[in-house]
PDB file of C-alpha atoms and ligand atoms in Angstrom:
ATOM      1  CA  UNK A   8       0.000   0.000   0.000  1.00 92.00           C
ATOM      2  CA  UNK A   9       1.302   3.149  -1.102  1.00 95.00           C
ATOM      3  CA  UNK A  10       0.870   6.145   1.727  1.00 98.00           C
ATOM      4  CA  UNK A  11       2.626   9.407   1.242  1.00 98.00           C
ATOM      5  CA  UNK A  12       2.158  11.699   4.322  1.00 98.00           C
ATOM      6  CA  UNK A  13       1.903  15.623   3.912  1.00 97.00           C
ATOM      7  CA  UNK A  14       1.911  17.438   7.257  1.00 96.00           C
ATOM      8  CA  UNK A  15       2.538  21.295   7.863  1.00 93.00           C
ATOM      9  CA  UNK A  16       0.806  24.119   9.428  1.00 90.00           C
ATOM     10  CA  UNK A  17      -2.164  26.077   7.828  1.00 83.00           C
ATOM     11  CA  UNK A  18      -1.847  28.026   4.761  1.00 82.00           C
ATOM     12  CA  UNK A  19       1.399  25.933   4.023  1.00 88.00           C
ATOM     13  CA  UNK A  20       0.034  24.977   0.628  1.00 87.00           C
ATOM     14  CA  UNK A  21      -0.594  21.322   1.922  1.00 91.00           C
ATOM     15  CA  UNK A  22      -4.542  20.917   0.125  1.00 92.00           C
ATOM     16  CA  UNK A  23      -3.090  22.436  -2.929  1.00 93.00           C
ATOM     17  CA  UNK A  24       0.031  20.565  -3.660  1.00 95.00           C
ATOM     18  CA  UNK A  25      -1.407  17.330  -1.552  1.00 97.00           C
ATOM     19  CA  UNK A  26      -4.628  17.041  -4.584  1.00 96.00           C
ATOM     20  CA  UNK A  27      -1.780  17.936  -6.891  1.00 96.00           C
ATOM     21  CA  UNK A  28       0.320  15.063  -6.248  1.00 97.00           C
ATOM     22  CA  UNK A  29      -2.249  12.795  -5.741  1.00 97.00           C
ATOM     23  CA  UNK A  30      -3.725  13.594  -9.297  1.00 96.00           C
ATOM     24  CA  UNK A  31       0.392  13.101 -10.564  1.00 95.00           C
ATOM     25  CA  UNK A  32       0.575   9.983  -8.712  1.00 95.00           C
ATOM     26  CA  UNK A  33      -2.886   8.322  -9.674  1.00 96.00           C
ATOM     27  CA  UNK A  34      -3.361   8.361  -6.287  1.00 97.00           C
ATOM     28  CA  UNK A  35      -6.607   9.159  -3.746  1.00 97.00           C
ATOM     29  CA  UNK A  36      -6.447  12.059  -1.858  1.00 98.00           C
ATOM     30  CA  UNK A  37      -7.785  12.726   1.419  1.00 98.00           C
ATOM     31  CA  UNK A  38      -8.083  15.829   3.517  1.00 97.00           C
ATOM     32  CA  UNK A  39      -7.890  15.214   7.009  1.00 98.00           C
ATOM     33  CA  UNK A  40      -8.349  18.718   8.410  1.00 97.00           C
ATOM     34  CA  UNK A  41     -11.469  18.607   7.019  1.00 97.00           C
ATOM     35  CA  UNK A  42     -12.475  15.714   9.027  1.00 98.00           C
ATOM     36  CA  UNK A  43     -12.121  17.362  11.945  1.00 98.00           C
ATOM     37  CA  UNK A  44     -14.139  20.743  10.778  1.00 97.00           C
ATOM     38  CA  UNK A  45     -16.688  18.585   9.716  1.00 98.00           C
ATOM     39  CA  UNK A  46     -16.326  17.136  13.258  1.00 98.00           C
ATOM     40  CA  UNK A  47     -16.834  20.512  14.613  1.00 98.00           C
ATOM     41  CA  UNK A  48     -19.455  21.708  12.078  1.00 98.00           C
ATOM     42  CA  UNK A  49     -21.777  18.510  13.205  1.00 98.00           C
ATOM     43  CA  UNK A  50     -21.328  19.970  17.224  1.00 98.00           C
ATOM     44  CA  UNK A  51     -22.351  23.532  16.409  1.00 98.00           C
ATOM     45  CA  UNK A  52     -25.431  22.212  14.042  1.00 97.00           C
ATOM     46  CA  UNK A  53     -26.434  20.139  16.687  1.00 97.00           C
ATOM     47  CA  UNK A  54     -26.406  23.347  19.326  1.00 97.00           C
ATOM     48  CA  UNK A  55     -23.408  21.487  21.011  1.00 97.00           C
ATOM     49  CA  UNK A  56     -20.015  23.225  22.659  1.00 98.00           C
ATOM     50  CA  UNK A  57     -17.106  22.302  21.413  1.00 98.00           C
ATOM     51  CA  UNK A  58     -15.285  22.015  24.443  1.00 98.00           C
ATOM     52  CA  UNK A  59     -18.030  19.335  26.226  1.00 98.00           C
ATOM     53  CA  UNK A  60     -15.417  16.576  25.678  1.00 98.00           C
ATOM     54  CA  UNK A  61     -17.838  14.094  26.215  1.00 98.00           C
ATOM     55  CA  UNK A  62     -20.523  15.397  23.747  1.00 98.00           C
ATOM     56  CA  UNK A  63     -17.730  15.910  20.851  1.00 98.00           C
ATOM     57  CA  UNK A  64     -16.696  12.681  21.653  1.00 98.00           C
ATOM     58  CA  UNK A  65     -20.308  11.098  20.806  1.00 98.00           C
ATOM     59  CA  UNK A  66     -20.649  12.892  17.831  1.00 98.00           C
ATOM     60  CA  UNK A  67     -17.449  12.334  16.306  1.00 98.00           C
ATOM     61  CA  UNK A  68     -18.114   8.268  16.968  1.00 98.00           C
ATOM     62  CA  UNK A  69     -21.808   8.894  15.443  1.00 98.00           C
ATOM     63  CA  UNK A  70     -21.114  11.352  12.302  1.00 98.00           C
ATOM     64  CA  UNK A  71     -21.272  10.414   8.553  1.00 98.00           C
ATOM     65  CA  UNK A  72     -18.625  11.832   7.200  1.00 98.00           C
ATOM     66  CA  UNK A  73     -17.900  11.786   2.979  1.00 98.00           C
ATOM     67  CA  UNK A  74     -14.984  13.943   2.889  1.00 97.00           C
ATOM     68  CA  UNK A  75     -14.809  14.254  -1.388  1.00 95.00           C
ATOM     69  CA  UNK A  76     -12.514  16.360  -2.944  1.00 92.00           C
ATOM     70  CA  UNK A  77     -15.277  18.733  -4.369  1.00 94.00           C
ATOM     71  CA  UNK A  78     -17.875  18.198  -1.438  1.00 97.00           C
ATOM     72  CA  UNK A  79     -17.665  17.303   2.183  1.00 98.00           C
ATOM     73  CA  UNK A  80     -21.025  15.517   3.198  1.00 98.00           C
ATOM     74  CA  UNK A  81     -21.612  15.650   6.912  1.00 98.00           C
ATOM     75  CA  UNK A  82     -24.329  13.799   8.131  1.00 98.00           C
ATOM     76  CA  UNK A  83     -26.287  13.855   4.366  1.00 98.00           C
ATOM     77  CA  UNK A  84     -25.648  17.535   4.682  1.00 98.00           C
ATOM     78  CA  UNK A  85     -23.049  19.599   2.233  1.00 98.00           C
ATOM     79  CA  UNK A  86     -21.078  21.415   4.654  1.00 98.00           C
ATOM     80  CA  UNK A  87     -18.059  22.213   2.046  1.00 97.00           C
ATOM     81  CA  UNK A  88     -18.526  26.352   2.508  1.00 96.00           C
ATOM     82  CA  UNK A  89     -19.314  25.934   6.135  1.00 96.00           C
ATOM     83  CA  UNK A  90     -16.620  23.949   6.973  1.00 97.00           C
ATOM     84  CA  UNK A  91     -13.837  27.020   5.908  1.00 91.00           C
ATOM     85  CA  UNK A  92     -15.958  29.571   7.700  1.00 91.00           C
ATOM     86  CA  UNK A  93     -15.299  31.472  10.525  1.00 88.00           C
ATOM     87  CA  UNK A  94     -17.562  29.833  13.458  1.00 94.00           C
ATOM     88  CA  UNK A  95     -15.594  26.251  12.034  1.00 96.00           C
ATOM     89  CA  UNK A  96     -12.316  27.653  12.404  1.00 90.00           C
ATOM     90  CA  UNK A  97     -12.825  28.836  15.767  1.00 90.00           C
ATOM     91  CA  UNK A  98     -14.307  25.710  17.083  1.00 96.00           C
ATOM     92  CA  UNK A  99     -11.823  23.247  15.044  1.00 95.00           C
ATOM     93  CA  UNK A 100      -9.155  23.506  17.639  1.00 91.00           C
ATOM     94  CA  UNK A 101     -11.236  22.353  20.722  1.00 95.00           C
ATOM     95  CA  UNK A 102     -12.190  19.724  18.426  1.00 97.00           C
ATOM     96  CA  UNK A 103      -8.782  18.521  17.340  1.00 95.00           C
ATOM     97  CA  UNK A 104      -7.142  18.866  21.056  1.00 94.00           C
ATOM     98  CA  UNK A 105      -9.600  16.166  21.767  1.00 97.00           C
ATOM     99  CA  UNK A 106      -7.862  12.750  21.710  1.00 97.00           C
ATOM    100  CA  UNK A 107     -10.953  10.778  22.089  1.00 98.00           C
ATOM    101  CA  UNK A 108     -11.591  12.455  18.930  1.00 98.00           C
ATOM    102  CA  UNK A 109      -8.125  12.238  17.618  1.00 98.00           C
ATOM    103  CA  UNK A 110      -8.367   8.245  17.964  1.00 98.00           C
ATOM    104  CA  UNK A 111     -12.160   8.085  16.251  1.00 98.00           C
ATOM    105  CA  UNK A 112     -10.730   9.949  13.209  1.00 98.00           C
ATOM    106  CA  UNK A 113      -7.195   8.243  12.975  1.00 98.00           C
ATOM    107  CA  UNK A 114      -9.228   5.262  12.821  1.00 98.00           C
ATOM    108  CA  UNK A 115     -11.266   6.524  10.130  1.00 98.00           C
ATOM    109  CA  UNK A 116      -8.273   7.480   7.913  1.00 98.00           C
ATOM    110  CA  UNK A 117      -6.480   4.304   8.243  1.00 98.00           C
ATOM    111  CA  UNK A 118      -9.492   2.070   7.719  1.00 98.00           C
ATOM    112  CA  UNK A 119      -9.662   4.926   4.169  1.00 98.00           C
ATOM    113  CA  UNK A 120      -6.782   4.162   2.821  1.00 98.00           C
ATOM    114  CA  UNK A 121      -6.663   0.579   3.798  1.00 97.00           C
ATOM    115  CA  UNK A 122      -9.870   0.459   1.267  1.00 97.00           C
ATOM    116  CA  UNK A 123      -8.311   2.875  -1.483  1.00 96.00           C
ATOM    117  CA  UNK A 124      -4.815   0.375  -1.891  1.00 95.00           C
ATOM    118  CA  UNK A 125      -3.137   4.086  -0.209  1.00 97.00           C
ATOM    119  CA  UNK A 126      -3.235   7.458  -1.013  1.00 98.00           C
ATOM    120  CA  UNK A 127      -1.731  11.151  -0.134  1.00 98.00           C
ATOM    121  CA  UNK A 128      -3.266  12.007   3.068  1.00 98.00           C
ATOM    122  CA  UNK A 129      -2.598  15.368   4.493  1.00 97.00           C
ATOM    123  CA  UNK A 130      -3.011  17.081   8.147  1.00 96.00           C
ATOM    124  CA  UNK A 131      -0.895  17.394  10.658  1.00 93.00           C
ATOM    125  CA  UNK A 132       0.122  14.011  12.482  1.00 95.00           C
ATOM    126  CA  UNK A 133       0.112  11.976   8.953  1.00 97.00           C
ATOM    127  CA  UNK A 134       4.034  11.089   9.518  1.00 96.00           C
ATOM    128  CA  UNK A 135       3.954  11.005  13.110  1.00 95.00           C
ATOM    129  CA  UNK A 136       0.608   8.765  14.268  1.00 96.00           C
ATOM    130  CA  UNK A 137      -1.505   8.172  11.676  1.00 98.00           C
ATOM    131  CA  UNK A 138       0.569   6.418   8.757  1.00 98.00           C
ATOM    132  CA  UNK A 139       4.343   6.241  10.417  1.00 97.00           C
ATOM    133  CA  UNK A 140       5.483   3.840   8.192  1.00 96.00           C
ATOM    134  CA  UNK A 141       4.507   6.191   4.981  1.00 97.00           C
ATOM    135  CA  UNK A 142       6.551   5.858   1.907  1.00 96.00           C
ATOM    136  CA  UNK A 143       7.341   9.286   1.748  1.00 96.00           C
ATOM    137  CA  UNK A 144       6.557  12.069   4.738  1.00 97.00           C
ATOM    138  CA  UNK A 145       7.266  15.905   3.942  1.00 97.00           C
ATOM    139  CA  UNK A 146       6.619  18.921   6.606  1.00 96.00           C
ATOM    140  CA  UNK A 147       5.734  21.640   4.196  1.00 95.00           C
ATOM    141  CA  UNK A 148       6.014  25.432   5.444  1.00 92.00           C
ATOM    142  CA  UNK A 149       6.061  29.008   4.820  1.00 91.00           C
ATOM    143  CA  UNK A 150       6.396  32.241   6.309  1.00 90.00           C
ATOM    144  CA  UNK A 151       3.904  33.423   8.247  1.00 87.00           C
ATOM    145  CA  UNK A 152       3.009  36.123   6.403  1.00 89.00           C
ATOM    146  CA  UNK A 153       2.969  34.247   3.385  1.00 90.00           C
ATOM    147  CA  UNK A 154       0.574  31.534   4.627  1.00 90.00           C
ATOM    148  CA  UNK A 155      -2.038  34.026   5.945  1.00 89.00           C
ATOM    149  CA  UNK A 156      -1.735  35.784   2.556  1.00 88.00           C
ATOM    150  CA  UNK A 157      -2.883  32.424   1.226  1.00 84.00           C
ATOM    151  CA  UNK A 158      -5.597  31.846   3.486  1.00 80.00           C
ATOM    152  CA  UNK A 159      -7.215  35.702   3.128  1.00 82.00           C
ATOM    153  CA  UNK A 160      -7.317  34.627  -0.755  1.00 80.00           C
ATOM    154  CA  UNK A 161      -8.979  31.537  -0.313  1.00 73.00           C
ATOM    155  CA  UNK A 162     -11.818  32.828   2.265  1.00 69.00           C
ATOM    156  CA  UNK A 163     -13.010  35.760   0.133  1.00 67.00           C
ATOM    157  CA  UNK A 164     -15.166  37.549   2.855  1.00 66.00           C
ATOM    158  CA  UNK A 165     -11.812  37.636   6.081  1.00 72.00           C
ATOM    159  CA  UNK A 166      -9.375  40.112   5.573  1.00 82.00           C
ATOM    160  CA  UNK A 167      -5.521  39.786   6.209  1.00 85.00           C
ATOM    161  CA  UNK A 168      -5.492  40.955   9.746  1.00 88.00           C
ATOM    162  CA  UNK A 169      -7.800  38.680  10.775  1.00 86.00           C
ATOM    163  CA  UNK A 170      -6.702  35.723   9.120  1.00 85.00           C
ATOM    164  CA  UNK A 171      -2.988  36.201  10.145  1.00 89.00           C
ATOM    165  CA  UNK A 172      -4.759  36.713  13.523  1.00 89.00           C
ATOM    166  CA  UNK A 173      -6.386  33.025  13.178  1.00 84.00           C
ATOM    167  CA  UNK A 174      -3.213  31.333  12.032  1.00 86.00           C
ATOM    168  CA  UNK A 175      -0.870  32.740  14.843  1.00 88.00           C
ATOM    169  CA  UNK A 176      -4.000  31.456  17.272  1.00 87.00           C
ATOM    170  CA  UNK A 177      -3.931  28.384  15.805  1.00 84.00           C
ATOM    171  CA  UNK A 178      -0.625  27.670  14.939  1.00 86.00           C
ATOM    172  CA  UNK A 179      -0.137  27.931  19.077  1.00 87.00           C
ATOM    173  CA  UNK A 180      -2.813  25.629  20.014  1.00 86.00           C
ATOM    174  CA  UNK A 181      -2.026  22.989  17.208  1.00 85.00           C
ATOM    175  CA  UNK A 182       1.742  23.136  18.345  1.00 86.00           C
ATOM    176  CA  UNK A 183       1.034  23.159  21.909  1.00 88.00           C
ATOM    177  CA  UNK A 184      -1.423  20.781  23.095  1.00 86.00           C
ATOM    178  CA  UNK A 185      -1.240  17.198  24.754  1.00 88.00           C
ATOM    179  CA  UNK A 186      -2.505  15.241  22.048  1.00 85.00           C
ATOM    180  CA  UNK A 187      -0.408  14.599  18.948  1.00 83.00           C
ATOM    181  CA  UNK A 188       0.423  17.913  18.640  1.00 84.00           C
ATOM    182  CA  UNK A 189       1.703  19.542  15.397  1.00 85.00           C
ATOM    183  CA  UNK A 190       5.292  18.385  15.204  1.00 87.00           C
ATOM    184  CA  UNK A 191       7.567  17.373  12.303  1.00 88.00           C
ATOM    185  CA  UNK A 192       8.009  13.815  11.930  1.00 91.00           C
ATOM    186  CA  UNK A 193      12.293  12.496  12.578  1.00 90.00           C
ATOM    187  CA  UNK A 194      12.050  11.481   8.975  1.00 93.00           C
ATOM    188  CA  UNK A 195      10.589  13.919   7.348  1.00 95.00           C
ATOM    189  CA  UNK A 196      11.719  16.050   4.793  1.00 95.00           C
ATOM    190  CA  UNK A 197      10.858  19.737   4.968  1.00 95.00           C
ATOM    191  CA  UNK A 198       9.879  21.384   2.100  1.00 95.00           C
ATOM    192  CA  UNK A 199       9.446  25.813   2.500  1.00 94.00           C
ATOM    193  CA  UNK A 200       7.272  26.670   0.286  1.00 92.00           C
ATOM    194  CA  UNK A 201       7.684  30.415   0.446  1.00 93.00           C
ATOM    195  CA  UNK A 202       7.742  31.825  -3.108  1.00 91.00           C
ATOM    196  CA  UNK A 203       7.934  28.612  -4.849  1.00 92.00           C
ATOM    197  CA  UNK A 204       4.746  27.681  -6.862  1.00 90.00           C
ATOM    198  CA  UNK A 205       2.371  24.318  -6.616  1.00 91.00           C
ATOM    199  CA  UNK A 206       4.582  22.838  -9.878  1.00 93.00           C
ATOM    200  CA  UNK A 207       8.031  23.396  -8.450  1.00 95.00           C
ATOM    201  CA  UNK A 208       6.733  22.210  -4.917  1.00 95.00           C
ATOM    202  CA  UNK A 209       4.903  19.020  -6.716  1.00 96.00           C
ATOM    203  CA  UNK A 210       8.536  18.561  -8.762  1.00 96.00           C
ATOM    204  CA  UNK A 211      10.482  18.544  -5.525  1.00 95.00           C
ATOM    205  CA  UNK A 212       8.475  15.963  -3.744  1.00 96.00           C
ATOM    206  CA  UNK A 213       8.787  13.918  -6.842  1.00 95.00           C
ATOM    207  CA  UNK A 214      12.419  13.845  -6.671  1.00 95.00           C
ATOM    208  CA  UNK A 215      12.432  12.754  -3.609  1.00 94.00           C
ATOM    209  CA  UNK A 216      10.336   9.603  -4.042  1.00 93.00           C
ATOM    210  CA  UNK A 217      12.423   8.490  -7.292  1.00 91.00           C
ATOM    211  CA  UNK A 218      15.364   9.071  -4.814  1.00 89.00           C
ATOM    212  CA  UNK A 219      13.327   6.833  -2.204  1.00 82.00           C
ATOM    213  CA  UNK A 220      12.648   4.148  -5.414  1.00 70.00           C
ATOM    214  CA  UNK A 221      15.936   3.860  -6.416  1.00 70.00           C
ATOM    215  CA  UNK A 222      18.021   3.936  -2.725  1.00 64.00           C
TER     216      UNK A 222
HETATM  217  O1   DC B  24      -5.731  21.961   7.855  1.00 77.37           O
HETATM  218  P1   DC B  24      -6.956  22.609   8.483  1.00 77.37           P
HETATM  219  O2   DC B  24      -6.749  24.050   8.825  1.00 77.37           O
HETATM  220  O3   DC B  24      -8.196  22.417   7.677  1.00 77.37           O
HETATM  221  O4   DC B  24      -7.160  21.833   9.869  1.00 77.37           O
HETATM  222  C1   DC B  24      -8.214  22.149  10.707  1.00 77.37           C
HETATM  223  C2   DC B  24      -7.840  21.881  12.160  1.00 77.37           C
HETATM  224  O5   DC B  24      -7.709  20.490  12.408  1.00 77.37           O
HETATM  225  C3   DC B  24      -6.554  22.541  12.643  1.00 77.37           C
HETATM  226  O6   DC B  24      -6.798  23.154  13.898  1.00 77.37           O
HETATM  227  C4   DC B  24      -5.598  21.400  12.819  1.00 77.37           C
HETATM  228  C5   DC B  24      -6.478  20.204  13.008  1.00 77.37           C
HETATM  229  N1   DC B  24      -5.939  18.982  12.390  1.00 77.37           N
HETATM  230  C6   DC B  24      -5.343  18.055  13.210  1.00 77.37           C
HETATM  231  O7   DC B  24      -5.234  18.292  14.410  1.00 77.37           O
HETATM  232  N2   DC B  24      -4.884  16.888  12.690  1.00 77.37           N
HETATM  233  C7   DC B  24      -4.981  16.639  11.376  1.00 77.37           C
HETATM  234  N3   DC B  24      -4.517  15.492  10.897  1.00 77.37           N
HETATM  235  C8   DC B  24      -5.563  17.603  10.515  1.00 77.37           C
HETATM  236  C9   DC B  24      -6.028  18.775  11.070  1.00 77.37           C
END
């Protein structure tokens, strides 16, 4: 089974060059970040609180997720715009400090790519917990500035303050809390993706599995 593992912070360019290699590779693609907004999206429909451990907990065993790569289904609902918006991204990180939660969606994602042959699965413990035996694991980054430049584009109605605001926020919790936090893998190779473009980063990544293949 062929698992490459694409981990980073937000607004690294991980989604964009993750689907990008996947289509290169013939491979499926899954986002896991979005699991855990859709997660979070299914608490605040229900009139939840995201930081009710034991609530989360229940809906995260409970929720039908179909995480596509044009749609994310939650429950028989299409939550793909809600899932980026603000009210998401402020509950996502109660959601993903939650390891009962953590070991409901790890589950998930290895049972997924046990049933696609692999895949290119991206999010932040990939290389570290999810798939450590991946064929290939790279720690993509940026600068700061750079990645909530890319985040303001993508979410038309937030400005820059407020999304460089966000990413700082949740660049500390992700890095900071108990469970699998956000942490670069021993054997991973970082790849800064500050001023390069989705080809050159696809290229590089590449290279390095025909280097893997043929050491
Ligand atoms: O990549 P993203 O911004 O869509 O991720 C949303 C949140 O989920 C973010 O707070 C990090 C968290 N996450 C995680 O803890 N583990 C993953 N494998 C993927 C995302």
């Amino acid at each position: 089974m062929r698992v490459i593992a694409i981990d980073g912070p937000a607004g690294s360019g991980k989604s964009t060059v993750a689907r990008a290699l996947a289509k290169h590779l013939g491979l499926k693609y899954l986002d896991t970040g979005a699991m855990y907004r859709a997660v979070a999206f299914a608490v605040l429909r229900a009139g939840g609180d995201p930081d009710d451990a034991e609530s989360t907990t229940a809906t995260a065993r409970l929720v039908d997720l179909d995480i596509g790569l044009e749609r994310v289904m939650v429950d028989g609902v299409d939550a793909t715009v809600e899932i980026r918006g603000p009210e998401v991204s402020r509950a996502v990180s109660a959601v993903a400090a939650n390891p009962e939660v953590r070991k409901e969606l790890v589950s998930r994602q290895r049972e997924w790519a046990v049933r696609q042959g692999g895949g290119v699965l991206e999010g932040r413990d990939i290389g570290t917990v999810v798939f450590p035996d991946a064929e290939l694991k790279v720690y993509l980054t940026a600068d700061p500035e750079e990645r909530a430049r890319r985040r303001a584009k993508e979410v038309t109605d937030l400005d820059y303050e407020q999304v460089a605001a966000d990413i700082a926020r949740r660049d500390a919790l992700d890095t900071t809390r108990a469970a699998d936090p956000l942490v670069e893998a021993a054997d991973a190779t970082v790849v800064d993706t500050t001023g390069l473009g989705i080809d050159e980063v696809v290229a590089t990544i590449t290279a390095l599995l025909d280097e893997g293949a043929s050491s």
